[in-house]
PDB file of C-alpha atoms in Angstrom:
ATOM      1  CA  MET A 945       0.000   0.000   0.000  1.00  0.00           C
ATOM      2  CA  ALA A 946       1.598   3.274  -1.067  1.00  0.00           C
ATOM      3  CA  ILE A 947       0.693   6.550   0.586  1.00  0.00           C
ATOM      4  CA  ASP A 948       1.371   9.916  -0.985  1.00  0.00           C
ATOM      5  CA  PRO A 949       3.866  11.724   1.278  1.00  0.00           C
ATOM      6  CA  GLN A 950       2.027  15.045   0.911  1.00  0.00           C
ATOM      7  CA  PHE A 951      -0.731  13.735   3.166  1.00  0.00           C
ATOM      8  CA  PRO A 952      -0.243  13.595   6.908  1.00  0.00           C
ATOM      9  CA  ILE A 953      -0.759  10.503   8.996  1.00  0.00           C
ATOM     10  CA  VAL A 954      -3.549  11.248  11.448  1.00  0.00           C
ATOM     11  CA  PHE A 955      -3.956   8.986  14.462  1.00  0.00           C
ATOM     12  CA  ILE A 956      -7.267   8.983  16.292  1.00  0.00           C
ATOM     13  CA  ARG A 957      -7.384   7.218  19.609  1.00  0.00           C
ATOM     14  CA  HIS A 958     -10.591   5.435  20.475  1.00  0.00           C
ATOM     15  CA  GLY A 959     -13.108   7.194  22.682  1.00  0.00           C
ATOM     16  CA  GLU A 960     -13.475   6.496  26.378  1.00  0.00           C
ATOM     17  CA  THR A 961     -14.516   3.080  27.665  1.00  0.00           C
ATOM     18  CA  ASP A 962     -15.688   2.140  31.131  1.00  0.00           C
ATOM     19  CA  TRP A 963     -12.335   0.438  31.622  1.00  0.00           C
ATOM     20  CA  ASN A 964     -10.502   3.698  30.786  1.00  0.00           C
ATOM     21  CA  LYS A 965     -12.665   5.517  33.277  1.00  0.00           C
ATOM     22  CA  GLN A 966     -11.950   2.919  35.967  1.00  0.00           C
ATOM     23  CA  GLY A 967      -8.190   2.904  35.282  1.00  0.00           C
ATOM     24  CA  LEU A 968      -8.207  -0.721  34.120  1.00  0.00           C
ATOM     25  CA  ILE A 969      -5.651  -2.023  31.635  1.00  0.00           C
ATOM     26  CA  GLN A 970      -7.447  -2.925  28.391  1.00  0.00           C
ATOM     27  CA  GLY A 971      -4.659  -3.983  26.054  1.00  0.00           C
ATOM     28  CA  SER A 972      -6.025  -6.628  23.717  1.00  0.00           C
ATOM     29  CA  ILE A 973      -9.335  -7.063  25.578  1.00  0.00           C
ATOM     30  CA  ASP A 974     -12.262  -5.970  23.416  1.00  0.00           C
ATOM     31  CA  THR A 975     -14.235  -3.312  25.259  1.00  0.00           C
ATOM     32  CA  ASP A 976     -16.994  -1.001  24.053  1.00  0.00           C
ATOM     33  CA  LEU A 977     -17.135   2.764  24.083  1.00  0.00           C
ATOM     34  CA  ASN A 978     -19.214   4.240  26.886  1.00  0.00           C
ATOM     35  CA  ALA A 979     -21.561   7.231  26.415  1.00  0.00           C
ATOM     36  CA  GLN A 980     -18.694   9.707  26.816  1.00  0.00           C
ATOM     37  CA  GLY A 981     -16.613   7.692  24.339  1.00  0.00           C
ATOM     38  CA  HIS A 982     -19.376   7.827  21.736  1.00  0.00           C
ATOM     39  CA  ALA A 983     -19.627  11.612  22.193  1.00  0.00           C
ATOM     40  CA  GLN A 984     -15.835  11.962  21.881  1.00  0.00           C
ATOM     41  CA  ALA A 985     -15.765   9.817  18.739  1.00  0.00           C
ATOM     42  CA  LYS A 986     -18.559  11.842  17.154  1.00  0.00           C
ATOM     43  CA  ALA A 987     -16.758  15.115  17.961  1.00  0.00           C
ATOM     44  CA  VAL A 988     -13.388  14.020  16.590  1.00  0.00           C
ATOM     45  CA  ALA A 989     -15.080  12.667  13.459  1.00  0.00           C
ATOM     46  CA  ALA A 990     -16.676  16.072  12.837  1.00  0.00           C
ATOM     47  CA  LEU A 991     -13.284  17.774  13.204  1.00  0.00           C
ATOM     48  CA  LEU A 992     -11.637  15.269  10.888  1.00  0.00           C
ATOM     49  CA  ALA A 993     -14.370  15.813   8.295  1.00  0.00           C
ATOM     50  CA  LEU A 994     -13.485  19.522   8.213  1.00  0.00           C
ATOM     51  CA  ARG A 995      -9.779  18.793   7.692  1.00  0.00           C
ATOM     52  CA  ALA A 996     -10.346  15.961   5.239  1.00  0.00           C
ATOM     53  CA  GLN A 997     -11.800  18.430   2.746  1.00  0.00           C
ATOM     54  CA  GLU A 998      -8.183  19.530   2.143  1.00  0.00           C
ATOM     55  CA  TRP A 999      -7.116  16.029   1.082  1.00  0.00           C
ATOM     56  CA  ALA A1000      -8.028  14.717  -2.346  1.00  0.00           C
ATOM     57  CA  ASP A1001      -7.717  11.074  -1.402  1.00  0.00           C
ATOM     58  CA  PHE A1002      -6.690   9.175   1.690  1.00  0.00           C
ATOM     59  CA  GLN A1003      -6.897   5.788   3.319  1.00  0.00           C
ATOM     60  CA  ILE A1004      -8.544   4.876   6.591  1.00  0.00           C
ATOM     61  CA  ILE A1005      -6.739   2.197   8.585  1.00  0.00           C
ATOM     62  CA  VAL A1006      -8.376   0.849  11.731  1.00  0.00           C
ATOM     63  CA  SER A1007      -7.307  -1.372  14.606  1.00  0.00           C
ATOM     64  CA  PRO A1008      -9.288  -4.613  14.840  1.00  0.00           C
ATOM     65  CA  GLN A1009     -10.322  -3.795  18.406  1.00  0.00           C
ATOM     66  CA  ARG A1010     -14.021  -3.103  18.885  1.00  0.00           C
ATOM     67  CA  ARG A1011     -13.549   0.277  20.615  1.00  0.00           C
ATOM     68  CA  ALA A1012     -11.431   1.441  17.661  1.00  0.00           C
ATOM     69  CA  ARG A1013     -13.949   0.163  15.119  1.00  0.00           C
ATOM     70  CA  GLN A1014     -16.775   1.892  17.012  1.00  0.00           C
ATOM     71  CA  THR A1015     -14.804   5.148  16.936  1.00  0.00           C
ATOM     72  CA  ALA A1016     -14.094   4.669  13.233  1.00  0.00           C
ATOM     73  CA  GLY A1017     -17.814   4.223  12.581  1.00  0.00           C
ATOM     74  CA  TYR A1018     -18.351   7.873  13.444  1.00  0.00           C
ATOM     75  CA  VAL A1019     -15.522   8.823  11.094  1.00  0.00           C
ATOM     76  CA  PHE A1020     -17.123   6.813   8.288  1.00  0.00           C
ATOM     77  CA  ALA A1021     -20.447   8.564   8.876  1.00  0.00           C
ATOM     78  CA  ALA A1022     -18.882  12.044   9.001  1.00  0.00           C
ATOM     79  CA  LEU A1023     -16.938  11.419   5.796  1.00  0.00           C
ATOM     80  CA  SER A1024     -19.753   9.533   4.029  1.00  0.00           C
ATOM     81  CA  ARG A1025     -17.316   6.666   3.488  1.00  0.00           C
ATOM     82  CA  SER A1026     -17.102   3.074   4.523  1.00  0.00           C
ATOM     83  CA  ASP A1027     -13.920   1.959   2.774  1.00  0.00           C
ATOM     84  CA  HIS A1028     -11.179   1.093   5.218  1.00  0.00           C
ATOM     85  CA  GLU A1029      -8.541  -1.448   6.058  1.00  0.00           C
ATOM     86  CA  ILE A1030      -8.314  -3.276   9.370  1.00  0.00           C
ATOM     87  CA  ASP A1031      -4.670  -3.790  10.304  1.00  0.00           C
ATOM     88  CA  HIS A1032      -3.608  -5.708  13.416  1.00  0.00           C
ATOM     89  CA  ARG A1033      -0.292  -3.831  13.507  1.00  0.00           C
ATOM     90  CA  VAL A1034      -2.019  -0.652  14.762  1.00  0.00           C
ATOM     91  CA  ARG A1035      -3.767  -2.392  17.656  1.00  0.00           C
ATOM     92  CA  GLU A1036      -3.162  -1.471  21.271  1.00  0.00           C
ATOM     93  CA  LEU A1037      -0.223  -2.994  23.123  1.00  0.00           C
ATOM     94  CA  GLY A1038      -1.068  -6.327  24.735  1.00  0.00           C
ATOM     95  CA  PHE A1039      -0.538  -6.467  28.501  1.00  0.00           C
ATOM     96  CA  GLY A1040      -1.116 -10.209  28.903  1.00  0.00           C
ATOM     97  CA  ILE A1041      -1.974 -11.287  32.464  1.00  0.00           C
ATOM     98  CA  TRP A1042      -2.309  -7.643  33.537  1.00  0.00           C
ATOM     99  CA  GLU A1043      -5.294  -6.946  31.293  1.00  0.00           C
ATOM    100  CA  GLY A1044      -8.404  -6.190  33.317  1.00  0.00           C
ATOM    101  CA  LYS A1045      -6.414  -5.137  36.375  1.00  0.00           C
ATOM    102  CA  PRO A1046      -5.993  -1.560  37.634  1.00  0.00           C
ATOM    103  CA  PHE A1047      -2.978   0.258  36.209  1.00  0.00           C
ATOM    104  CA  TRP A1048      -1.932   1.400  39.691  1.00  0.00           C
ATOM    105  CA  GLU A1049      -1.629  -2.271  40.687  1.00  0.00           C
ATOM    106  CA  LEU A1050       0.859  -2.841  37.878  1.00  0.00           C
ATOM    107  CA  LYS A1051       2.803   0.329  38.708  1.00  0.00           C
ATOM    108  CA  ASP A1052       3.067  -0.740  42.357  1.00  0.00           C
ATOM    109  CA  SER A1053       4.115  -4.292  41.501  1.00  0.00           C
ATOM    110  CA  PRO A1054       7.746  -5.259  42.171  1.00  0.00           C
ATOM    111  CA  ILE A1055       7.947  -6.874  38.721  1.00  0.00           C
ATOM    112  CA  TYR A1056       7.268  -3.550  36.961  1.00  0.00           C
ATOM    113  CA  PRO A1057      10.575  -1.763  36.264  1.00  0.00           C
ATOM    114  CA  ALA A1058      10.982   1.498  38.164  1.00  0.00           C
ATOM    115  CA  ASP A1059      13.127   3.116  35.476  1.00  0.00           C
ATOM    116  CA  PRO A1060      11.543   4.231  32.167  1.00  0.00           C
ATOM    117  CA  GLU A1061      14.220   2.517  30.064  1.00  0.00           C
ATOM    118  CA  GLY A1062      13.545  -0.785  31.789  1.00  0.00           C
ATOM    119  CA  ARG A1063       9.818  -0.429  31.082  1.00  0.00           C
ATOM    120  CA  PHE A1064      10.536  -0.155  27.362  1.00  0.00           C
ATOM    121  CA  PHE A1065      11.955  -3.693  27.307  1.00  0.00           C
ATOM    122  CA  TRP A1066       9.750  -5.260  30.008  1.00  0.00           C
ATOM    123  CA  ARG A1067       7.310  -7.830  28.653  1.00  0.00           C
ATOM    124  CA  PRO A1068       4.396  -8.940  30.856  1.00  0.00           C
ATOM    125  CA  GLU A1069       3.573 -12.639  30.821  1.00  0.00           C
ATOM    126  CA  GLY A1070       1.455 -13.296  27.740  1.00  0.00           C
ATOM    127  CA  GLY A1071       1.850  -9.698  26.544  1.00  0.00           C
ATOM    128  CA  GLU A1072       4.115  -7.374  24.601  1.00  0.00           C
ATOM    129  CA  SER A1073       6.901  -5.014  25.554  1.00  0.00           C
ATOM    130  CA  TYR A1074       6.885  -1.433  24.337  1.00  0.00           C
ATOM    131  CA  GLU A1075       9.804  -2.537  22.167  1.00  0.00           C
ATOM    132  CA  ASP A1076       7.484  -5.120  20.547  1.00  0.00           C
ATOM    133  CA  GLY A1077       4.873  -2.428  19.936  1.00  0.00           C
ATOM    134  CA  VAL A1078       7.416  -0.095  18.353  1.00  0.00           C
ATOM    135  CA  ALA A1079       8.587  -2.909  16.063  1.00  0.00           C
ATOM    136  CA  ARG A1080       4.998  -3.594  15.021  1.00  0.00           C
ATOM    137  CA  ILE A1081       4.289   0.070  14.243  1.00  0.00           C
ATOM    138  CA  THR A1082       7.649   0.471  12.491  1.00  0.00           C
ATOM    139  CA  GLU A1083       6.772  -2.475  10.245  1.00  0.00           C
ATOM    140  CA  TRP A1084       3.374  -0.898   9.525  1.00  0.00           C
ATOM    141  CA  ARG A1085       4.942   2.488   8.786  1.00  0.00           C
ATOM    142  CA  ALA A1086       7.539   0.971   6.448  1.00  0.00           C
ATOM    143  CA  ALA A1087       4.751  -0.661   4.447  1.00  0.00           C
ATOM    144  CA  LEU A1088       3.176   2.763   3.805  1.00  0.00           C
ATOM    145  CA  THR A1089       6.008   4.020   1.622  1.00  0.00           C
TER     146      THR A1089
END
């Protein structure tokens, strides 16, 4: 897939979920947008529709996660489009056994590295390290050119 370099890459994060609101680690768990998340997705879609008028053609690439697809649905409606590609490489980082637990519990755990550099390479059981996530996104980005 080739992308014209004159167009920016615009990332839209999914709207709020109940798990976000509760401080729970979602990772690869499929969660739905809550009412606030739907409102956020609708608002960002309206803003994107205004900017998209400047671009002659562009692709929409979506994470396979339900909250991302729900957010993208508002974008499709605002742009009167439905064409898109689902790409697993842009999904959220997987946190393995920590998914569904409060983030503060992970931060307070002795297995979580205290130093930021150590966190980059730390891989939770059954999950991904930030290094893994960067590699995945780098692979995705390289495929765009």
